[in-house]
Structure formats: structure tokens, C-alpha cells
PDB file of C-alpha atoms in Angstrom:
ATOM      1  CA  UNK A 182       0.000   0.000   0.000  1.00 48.00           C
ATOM      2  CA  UNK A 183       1.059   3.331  -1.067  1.00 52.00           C
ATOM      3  CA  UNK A 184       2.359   5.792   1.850  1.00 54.00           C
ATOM      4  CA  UNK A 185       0.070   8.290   2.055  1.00 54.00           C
ATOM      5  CA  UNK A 186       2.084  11.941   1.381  1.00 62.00           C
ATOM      6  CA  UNK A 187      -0.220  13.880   3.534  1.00 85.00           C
ATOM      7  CA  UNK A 188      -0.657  11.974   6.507  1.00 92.00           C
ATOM      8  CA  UNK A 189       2.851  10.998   6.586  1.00 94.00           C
ATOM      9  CA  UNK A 190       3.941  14.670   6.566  1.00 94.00           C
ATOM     10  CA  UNK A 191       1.392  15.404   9.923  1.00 95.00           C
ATOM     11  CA  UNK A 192       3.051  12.548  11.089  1.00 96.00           C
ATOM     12  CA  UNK A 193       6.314  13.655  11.075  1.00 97.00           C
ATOM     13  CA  UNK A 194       5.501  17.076  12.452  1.00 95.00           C
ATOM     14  CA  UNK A 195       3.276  15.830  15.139  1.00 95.00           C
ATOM     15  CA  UNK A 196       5.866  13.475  16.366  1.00 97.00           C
ATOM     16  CA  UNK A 197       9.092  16.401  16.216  1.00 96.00           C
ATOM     17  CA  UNK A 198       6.370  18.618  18.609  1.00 95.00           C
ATOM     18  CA  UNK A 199       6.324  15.070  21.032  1.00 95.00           C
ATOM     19  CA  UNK A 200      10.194  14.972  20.703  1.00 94.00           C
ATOM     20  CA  UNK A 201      10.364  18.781  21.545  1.00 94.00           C
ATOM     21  CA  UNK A 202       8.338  19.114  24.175  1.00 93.00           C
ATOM     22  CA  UNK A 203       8.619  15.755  26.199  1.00 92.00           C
ATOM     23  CA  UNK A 204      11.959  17.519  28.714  1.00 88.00           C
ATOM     24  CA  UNK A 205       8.757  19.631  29.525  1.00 89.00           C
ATOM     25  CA  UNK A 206       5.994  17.471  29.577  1.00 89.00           C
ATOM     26  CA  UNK A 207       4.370  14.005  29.497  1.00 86.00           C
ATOM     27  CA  UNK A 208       1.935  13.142  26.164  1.00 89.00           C
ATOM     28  CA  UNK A 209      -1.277  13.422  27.310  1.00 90.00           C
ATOM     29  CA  UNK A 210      -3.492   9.781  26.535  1.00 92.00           C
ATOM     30  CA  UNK A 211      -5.523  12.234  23.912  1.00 93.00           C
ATOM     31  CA  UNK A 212      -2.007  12.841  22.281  1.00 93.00           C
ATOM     32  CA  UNK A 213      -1.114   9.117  22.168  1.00 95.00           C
ATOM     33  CA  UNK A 214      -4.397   8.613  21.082  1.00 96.00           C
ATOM     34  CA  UNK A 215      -4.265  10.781  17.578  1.00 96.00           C
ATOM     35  CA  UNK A 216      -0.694   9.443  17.479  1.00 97.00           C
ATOM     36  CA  UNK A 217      -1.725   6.279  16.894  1.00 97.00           C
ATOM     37  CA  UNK A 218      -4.554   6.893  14.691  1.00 97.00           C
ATOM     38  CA  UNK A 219      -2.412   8.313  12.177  1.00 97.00           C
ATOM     39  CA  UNK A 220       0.348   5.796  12.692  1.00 97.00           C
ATOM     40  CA  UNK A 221      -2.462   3.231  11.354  1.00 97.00           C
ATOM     41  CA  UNK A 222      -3.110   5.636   8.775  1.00 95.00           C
ATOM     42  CA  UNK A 223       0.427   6.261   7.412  1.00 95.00           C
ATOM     43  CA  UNK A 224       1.921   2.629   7.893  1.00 96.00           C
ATOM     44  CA  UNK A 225      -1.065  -0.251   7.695  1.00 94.00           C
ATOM     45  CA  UNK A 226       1.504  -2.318   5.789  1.00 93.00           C
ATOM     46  CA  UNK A 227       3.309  -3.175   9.845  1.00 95.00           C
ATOM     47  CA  UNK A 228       0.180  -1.995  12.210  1.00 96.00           C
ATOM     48  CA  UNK A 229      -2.569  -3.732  12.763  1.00 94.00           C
ATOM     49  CA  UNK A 230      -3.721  -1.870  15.569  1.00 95.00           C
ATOM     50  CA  UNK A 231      -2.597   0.689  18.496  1.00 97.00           C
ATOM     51  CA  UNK A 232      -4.121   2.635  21.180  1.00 96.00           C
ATOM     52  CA  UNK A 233      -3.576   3.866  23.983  1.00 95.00           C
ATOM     53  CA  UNK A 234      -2.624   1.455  27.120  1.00 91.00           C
ATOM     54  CA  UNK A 235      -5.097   1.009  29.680  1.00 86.00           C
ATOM     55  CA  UNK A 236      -3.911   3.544  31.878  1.00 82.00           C
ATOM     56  CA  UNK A 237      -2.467   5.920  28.849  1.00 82.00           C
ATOM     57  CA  UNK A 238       1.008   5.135  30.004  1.00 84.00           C
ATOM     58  CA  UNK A 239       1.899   3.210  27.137  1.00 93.00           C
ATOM     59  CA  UNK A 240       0.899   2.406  23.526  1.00 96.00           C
ATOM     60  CA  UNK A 241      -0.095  -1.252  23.287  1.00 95.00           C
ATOM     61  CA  UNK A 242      -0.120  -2.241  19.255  1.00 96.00           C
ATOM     62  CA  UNK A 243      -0.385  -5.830  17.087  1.00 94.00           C
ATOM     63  CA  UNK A 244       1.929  -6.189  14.200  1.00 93.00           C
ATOM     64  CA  UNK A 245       0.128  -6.824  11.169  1.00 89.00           C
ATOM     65  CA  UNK A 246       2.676  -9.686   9.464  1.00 79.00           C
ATOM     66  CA  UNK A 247       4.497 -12.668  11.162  1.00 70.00           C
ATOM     67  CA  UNK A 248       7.305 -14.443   9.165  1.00 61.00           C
ATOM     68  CA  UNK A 249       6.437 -15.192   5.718  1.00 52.00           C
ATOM     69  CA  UNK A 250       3.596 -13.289   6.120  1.00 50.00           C
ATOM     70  CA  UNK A 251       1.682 -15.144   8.617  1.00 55.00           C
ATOM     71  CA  UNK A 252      -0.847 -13.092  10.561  1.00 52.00           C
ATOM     72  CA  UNK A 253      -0.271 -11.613  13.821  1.00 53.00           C
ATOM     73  CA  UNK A 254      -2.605 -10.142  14.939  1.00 53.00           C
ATOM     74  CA  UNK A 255      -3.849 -12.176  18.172  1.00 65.00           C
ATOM     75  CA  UNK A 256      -2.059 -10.693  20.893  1.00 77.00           C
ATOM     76  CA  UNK A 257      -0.875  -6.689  21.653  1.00 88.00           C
ATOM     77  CA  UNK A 258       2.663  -5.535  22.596  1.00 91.00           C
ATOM     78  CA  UNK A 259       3.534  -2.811  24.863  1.00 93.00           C
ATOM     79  CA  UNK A 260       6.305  -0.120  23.787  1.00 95.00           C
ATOM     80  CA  UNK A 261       6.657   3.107  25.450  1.00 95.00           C
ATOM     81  CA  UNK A 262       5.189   5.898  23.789  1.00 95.00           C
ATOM     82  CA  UNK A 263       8.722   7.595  22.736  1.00 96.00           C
ATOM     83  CA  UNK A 264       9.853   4.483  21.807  1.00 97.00           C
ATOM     84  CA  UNK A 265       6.713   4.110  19.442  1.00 97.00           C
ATOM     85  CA  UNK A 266       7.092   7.342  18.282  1.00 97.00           C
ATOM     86  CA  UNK A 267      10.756   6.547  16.322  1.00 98.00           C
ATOM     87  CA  UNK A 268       9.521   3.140  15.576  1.00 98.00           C
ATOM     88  CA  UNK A 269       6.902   4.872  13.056  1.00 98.00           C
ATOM     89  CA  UNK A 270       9.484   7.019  11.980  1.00 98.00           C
ATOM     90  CA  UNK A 271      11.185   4.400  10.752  1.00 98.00           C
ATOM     91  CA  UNK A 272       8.052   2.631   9.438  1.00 97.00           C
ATOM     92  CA  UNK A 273       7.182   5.635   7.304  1.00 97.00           C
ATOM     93  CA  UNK A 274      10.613   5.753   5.788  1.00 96.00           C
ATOM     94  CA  UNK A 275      10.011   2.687   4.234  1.00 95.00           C
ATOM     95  CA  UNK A 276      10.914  -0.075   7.109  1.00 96.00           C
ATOM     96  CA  UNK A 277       8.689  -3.568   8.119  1.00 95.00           C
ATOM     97  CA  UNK A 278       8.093  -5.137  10.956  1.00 95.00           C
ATOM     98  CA  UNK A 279       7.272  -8.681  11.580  1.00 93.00           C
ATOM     99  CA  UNK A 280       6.869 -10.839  14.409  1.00 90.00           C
ATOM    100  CA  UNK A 281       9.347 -13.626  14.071  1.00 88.00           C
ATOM    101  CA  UNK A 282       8.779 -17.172  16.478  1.00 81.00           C
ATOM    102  CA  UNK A 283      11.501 -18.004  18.971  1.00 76.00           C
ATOM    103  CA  UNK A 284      11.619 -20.831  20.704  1.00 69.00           C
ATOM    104  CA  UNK A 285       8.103 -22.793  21.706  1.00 66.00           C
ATOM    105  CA  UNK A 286       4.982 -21.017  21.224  1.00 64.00           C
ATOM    106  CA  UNK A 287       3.654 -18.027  22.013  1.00 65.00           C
ATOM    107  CA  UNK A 288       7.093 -16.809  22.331  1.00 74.00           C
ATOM    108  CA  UNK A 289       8.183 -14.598  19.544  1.00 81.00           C
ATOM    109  CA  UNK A 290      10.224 -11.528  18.559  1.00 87.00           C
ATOM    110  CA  UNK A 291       9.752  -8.408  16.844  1.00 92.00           C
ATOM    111  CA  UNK A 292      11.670  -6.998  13.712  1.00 94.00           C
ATOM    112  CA  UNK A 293      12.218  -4.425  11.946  1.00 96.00           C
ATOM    113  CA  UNK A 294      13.492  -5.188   8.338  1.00 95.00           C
ATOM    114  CA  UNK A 295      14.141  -4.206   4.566  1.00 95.00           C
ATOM    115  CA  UNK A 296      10.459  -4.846   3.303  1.00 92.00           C
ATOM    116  CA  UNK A 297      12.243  -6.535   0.248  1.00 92.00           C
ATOM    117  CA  UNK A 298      15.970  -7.157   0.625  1.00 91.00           C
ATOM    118  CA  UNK A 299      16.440 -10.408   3.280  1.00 86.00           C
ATOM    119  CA  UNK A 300      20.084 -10.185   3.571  1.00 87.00           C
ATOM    120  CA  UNK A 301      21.526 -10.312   7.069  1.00 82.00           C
ATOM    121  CA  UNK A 302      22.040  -6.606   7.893  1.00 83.00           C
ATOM    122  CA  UNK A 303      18.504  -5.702   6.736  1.00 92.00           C
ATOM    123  CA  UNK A 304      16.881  -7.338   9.569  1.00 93.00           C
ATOM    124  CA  UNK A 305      17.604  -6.240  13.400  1.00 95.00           C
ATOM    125  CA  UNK A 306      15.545  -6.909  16.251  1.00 93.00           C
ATOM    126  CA  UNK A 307      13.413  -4.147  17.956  1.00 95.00           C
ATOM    127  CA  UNK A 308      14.443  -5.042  21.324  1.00 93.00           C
ATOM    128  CA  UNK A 309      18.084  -4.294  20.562  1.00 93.00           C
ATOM    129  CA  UNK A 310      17.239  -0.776  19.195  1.00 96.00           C
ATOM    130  CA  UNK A 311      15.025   0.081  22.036  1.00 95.00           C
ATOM    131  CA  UNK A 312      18.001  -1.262  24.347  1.00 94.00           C
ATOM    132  CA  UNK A 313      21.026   0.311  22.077  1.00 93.00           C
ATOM    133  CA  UNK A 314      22.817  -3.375  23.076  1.00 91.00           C
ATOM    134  CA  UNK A 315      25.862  -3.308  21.858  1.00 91.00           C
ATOM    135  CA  UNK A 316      27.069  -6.119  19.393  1.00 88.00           C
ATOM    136  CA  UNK A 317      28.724  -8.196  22.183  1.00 87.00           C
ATOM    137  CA  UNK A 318      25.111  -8.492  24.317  1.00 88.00           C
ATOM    138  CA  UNK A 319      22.238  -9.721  24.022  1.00 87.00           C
ATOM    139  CA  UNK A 320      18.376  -8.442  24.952  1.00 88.00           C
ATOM    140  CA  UNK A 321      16.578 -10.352  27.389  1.00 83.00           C
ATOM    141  CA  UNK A 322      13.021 -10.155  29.440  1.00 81.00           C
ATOM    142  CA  UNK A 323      13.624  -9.924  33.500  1.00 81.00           C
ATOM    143  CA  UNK A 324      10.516 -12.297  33.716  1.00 68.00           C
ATOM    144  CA  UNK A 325       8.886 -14.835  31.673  1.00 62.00           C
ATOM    145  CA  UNK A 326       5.568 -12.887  32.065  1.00 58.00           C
ATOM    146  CA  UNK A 327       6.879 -10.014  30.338  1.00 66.00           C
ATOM    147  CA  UNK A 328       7.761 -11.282  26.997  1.00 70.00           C
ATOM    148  CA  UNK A 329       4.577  -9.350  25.064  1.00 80.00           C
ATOM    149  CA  UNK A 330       5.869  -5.963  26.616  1.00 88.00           C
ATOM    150  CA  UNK A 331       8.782  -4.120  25.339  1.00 91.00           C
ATOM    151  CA  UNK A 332       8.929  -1.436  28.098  1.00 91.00           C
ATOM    152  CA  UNK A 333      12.367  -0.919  28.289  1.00 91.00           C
ATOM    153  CA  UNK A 334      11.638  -1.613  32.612  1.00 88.00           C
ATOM    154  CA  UNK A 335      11.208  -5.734  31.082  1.00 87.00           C
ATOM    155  CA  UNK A 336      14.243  -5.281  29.653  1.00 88.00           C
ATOM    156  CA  UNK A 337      17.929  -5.974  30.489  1.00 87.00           C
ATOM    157  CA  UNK A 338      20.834  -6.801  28.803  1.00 89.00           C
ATOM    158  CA  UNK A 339      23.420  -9.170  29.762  1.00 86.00           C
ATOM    159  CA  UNK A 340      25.838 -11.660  27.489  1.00 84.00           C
ATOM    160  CA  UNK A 341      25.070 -14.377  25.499  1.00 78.00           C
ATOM    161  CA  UNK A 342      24.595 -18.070  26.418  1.00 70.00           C
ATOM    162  CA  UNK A 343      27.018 -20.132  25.020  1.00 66.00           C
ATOM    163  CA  UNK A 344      24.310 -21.953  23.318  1.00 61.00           C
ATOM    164  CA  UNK A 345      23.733 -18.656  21.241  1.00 59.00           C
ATOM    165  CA  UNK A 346      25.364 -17.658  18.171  1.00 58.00           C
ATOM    166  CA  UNK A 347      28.474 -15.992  19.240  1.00 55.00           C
ATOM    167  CA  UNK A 348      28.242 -13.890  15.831  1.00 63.00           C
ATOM    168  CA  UNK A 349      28.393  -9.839  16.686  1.00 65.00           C
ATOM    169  CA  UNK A 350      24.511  -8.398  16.575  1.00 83.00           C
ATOM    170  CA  UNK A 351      22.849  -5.609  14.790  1.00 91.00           C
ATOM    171  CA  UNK A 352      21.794  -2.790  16.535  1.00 94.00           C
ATOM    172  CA  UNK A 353      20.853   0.883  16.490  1.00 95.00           C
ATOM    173  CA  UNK A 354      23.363   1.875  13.719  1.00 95.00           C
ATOM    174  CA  UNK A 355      22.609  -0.780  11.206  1.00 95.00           C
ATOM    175  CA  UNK A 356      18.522   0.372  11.766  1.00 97.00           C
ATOM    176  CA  UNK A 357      19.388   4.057  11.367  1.00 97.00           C
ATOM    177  CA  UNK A 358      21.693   3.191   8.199  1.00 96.00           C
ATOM    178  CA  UNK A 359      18.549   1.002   6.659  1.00 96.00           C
ATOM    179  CA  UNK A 360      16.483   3.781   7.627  1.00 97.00           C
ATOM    180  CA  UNK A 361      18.649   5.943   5.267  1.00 96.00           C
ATOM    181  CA  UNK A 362      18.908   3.655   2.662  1.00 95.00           C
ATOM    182  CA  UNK A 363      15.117   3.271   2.708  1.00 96.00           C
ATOM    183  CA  UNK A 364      13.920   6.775   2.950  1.00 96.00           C
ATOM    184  CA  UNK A 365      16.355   7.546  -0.349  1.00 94.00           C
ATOM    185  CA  UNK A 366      14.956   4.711  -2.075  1.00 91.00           C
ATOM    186  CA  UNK A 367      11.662   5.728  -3.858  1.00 81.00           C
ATOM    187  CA  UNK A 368      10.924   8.159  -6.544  1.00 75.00           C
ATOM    188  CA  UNK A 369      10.243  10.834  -4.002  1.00 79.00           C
ATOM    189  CA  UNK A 370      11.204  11.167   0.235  1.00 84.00           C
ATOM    190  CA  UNK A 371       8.294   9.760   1.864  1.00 89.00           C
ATOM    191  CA  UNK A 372       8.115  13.473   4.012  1.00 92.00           C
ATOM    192  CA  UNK A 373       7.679  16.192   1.304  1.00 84.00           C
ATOM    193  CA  UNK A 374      10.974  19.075   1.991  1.00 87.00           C
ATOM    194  CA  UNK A 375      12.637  16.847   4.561  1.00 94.00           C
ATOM    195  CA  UNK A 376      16.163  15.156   3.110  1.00 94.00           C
ATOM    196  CA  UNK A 377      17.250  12.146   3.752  1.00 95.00           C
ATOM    197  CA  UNK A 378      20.398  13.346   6.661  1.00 96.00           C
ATOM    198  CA  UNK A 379      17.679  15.690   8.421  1.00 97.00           C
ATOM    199  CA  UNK A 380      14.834  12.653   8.702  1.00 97.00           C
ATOM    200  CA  UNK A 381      17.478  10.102  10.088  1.00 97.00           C
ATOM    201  CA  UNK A 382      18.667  13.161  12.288  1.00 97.00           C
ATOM    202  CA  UNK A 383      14.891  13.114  14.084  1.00 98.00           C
ATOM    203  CA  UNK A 384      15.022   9.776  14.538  1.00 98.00           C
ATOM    204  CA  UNK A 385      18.077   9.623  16.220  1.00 97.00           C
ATOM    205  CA  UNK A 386      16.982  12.613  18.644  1.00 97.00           C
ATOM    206  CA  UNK A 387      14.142  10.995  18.929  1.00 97.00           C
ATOM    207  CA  UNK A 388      15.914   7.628  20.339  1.00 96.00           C
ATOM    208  CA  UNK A 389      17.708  10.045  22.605  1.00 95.00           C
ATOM    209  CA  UNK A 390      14.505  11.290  24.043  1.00 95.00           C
ATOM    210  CA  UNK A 391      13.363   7.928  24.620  1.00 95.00           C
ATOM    211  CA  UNK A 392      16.882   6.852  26.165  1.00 94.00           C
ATOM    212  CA  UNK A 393      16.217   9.387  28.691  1.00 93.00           C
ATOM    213  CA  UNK A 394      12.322   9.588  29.544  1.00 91.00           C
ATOM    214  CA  UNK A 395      11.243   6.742  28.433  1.00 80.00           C
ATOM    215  CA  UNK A 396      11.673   4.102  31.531  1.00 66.00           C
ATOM    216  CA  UNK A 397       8.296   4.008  32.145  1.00 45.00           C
ATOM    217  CA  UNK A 398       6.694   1.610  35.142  1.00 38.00           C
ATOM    218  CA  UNK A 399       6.638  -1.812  35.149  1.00 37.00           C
ATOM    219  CA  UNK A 400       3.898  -3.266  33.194  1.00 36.00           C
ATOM    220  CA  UNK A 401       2.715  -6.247  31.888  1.00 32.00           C
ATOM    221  CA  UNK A 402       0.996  -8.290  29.091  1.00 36.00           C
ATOM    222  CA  UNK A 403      -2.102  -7.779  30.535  1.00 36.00           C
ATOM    223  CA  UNK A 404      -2.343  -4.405  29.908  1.00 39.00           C
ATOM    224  CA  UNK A 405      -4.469  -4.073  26.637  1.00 38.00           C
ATOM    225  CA  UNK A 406      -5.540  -1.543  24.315  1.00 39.00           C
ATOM    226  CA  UNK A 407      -9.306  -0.063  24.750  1.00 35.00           C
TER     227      UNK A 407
END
């Protein structure tokens, strides 16, 4: 589906006033509410649904695609609403994501990918954006009843098993690079009058707002969208 020019561009804006005036002040749940009805709007391709949490702390959203397309739409993540708001910004420059199985059912992981190209360094986990882990470390939940939430507060890191692939992960660089690569792609920049260095720019501020307001309390998989 076609990004729509428009809606992208209110998008965009919408979410630079967020990143500008969160050192100030919390989104209100109206705010995360018209944030997420235009993220539906703008990137249907990855988002099924999202809404505010329960108590408007979070946004709680179902990915629209599993691996190899599979549906996923049965059960709702959690992802702090900064940390939502430069996830769409990468979704509207041109980036997937997909729920991806790990391990026995229902566990699973999210990624964000090239919506084409399936080479290695297209595909990188959410949870090791959100977390920045370096290449050496790995991203796991502190509890087994957190695994649906990626709150950064469910989050740790710590280094990998020895049953794990001792191959060096991809993290925040490689997304912002495919971000780049994405956005610079099609026949015209997804935001009308934004370049390609200034939109990767916002989304890297906009991970540094999250890195530092975006803790959030401790939730859990319970906590669903109205």
C-alpha cells in the first residue's frame, strides 16, 4: 500500500512537537491517542492496531505480518510511547516489521526489516534498538511474564549463552543506516521538503529522548488496548 504523502507529513511534524516538548511534559493519553490513529493511517503495511494502554502510560499495538507473512494479529505488545514514536518514523521511511517465532509457542520476537531485501544486515531486532545493546550483548526479558511488553523496565541486557550464536549483533546503527537507505529509495522522500540526513537526524533525537524519559513503570501483558 502506497504511503500516504499527507498523513505521513502530519506525522512527522506531530511526532518532532512530542520529541520537543517531552523535557517539559508528558503526552497526554488524547495525544497518544491521535498518534496512533495516524500511525495506522500512514503505515497499515506493519500496524494492525494501536491505542492507547489502559492507563495511557503506554501504547499497546499488534503487528500486522508474522514471518512469511503469517498473521499476527492475536495478541498486543507494549512499547513506550517515545519508543513508538521513532519506531513509526522508521516505518514511514520505508521499514517492516514482523513478528518472528523463537523458541516454543507463544514466544516470539519483533523486527524491523528491509520490506524486500532479506540479507543479514537488513533485519535487526526491535528489542536491541530500544536497548542500544551493543554487538557483544544480548536483549533479554527480567521475567517470563513479560515477553509481550517491550517497556524498556522488562528489559535488560546481559551476554550471550554459550548456546547462542556468538556472531556480533545488529543494533541501532545498522537500523538508522537502513532507515537511510530506505527513505532515499523511492521516486520521491516519503516526508515532502525533509532530506534524507535531516529525517534520520529526528530519529536519532528521537531515540535520545526515549533513552532518557522513556523508563516508564513496570507493566505487563495484561495491559491491553481499549
Amino acid at each position: 500500500m502506497a504511503i500516504q504523502y499527507t498523513d505521513a507529513t502530519v506525522l512527522f511534524h506531530r511526532i518532532l512537537r512530542i520529541q520537543a516538548t517531552t523535557p517539559h511534559s508528558r503526552s497526554t493519553r488524547s495525544d497518544i491517542k491521535e498518534l496512533c490513529r495516524l500511525a495506522l493511517r500512514v503505515c497499515p503495511d506493519s500496524l494492525l492496531s494501536a491505542a492507547p494502554s489502559r492507563n495511557g502510560s503506554c501504547v499497546a499495538f499488534k503487528v500486522r505480518h508474522g514471518k512469511h507473512g503469517k498473521s499476527q494479529h492475536r495478541h498486543a505488545r507494549l512499547i513506550g510511547t517515545l519508543d513508538f514514536c521513532w519506531l513509526v518514523l522508521m516505518l514511514i521511511a520505508g521499514c517492516r516489521l514482523v513478528s518472528v517465532p523463537a523458541g516454543v509457542p507463544p514466544f516470539s520476537y519483533l523486527r524491523v526489516e528491509h520490506p524486500e531485501d532479506m540479507s543479514p544486515n537488513m533485519r535487526i531486532r526491535l528489542g536491541r534498538i530500544i536497548m542500544d545493546a551493543p554487538a557483544n550483548q544480548q536483549v533479554a526479558f527480567k521475567g517470563r511474564g513479560t515477553f509481550r511488553s517491550l517497556l524498556r523496565s522488562n528489559q535488560m541486557l546481559r551476554a550471550p549463552s554459550r548456546k547462542s550464536n556468538a556472531k556480533p549483533k545488529l543494533g541501532r546503527a545498522e537500523a538508522l543506516e537502513l532507515t537511510r537507505q530506505l527513505y532515499t529509495g523511492g521516486e520521491r522522500p516519503p516526508i515532502e521538503d525533509v532530506h534524507a540526513g535531516d529525517f534520520v537526524a529526528a530519529v536519532r533525537n528521537m531515540l535520545a529522548v526515549a533513552d532518557r524519559f522513556d523508563g516508564g513503570p513496570k507493566l505487563y501483558p495484561t495491559e491491553l488496548a481499549e
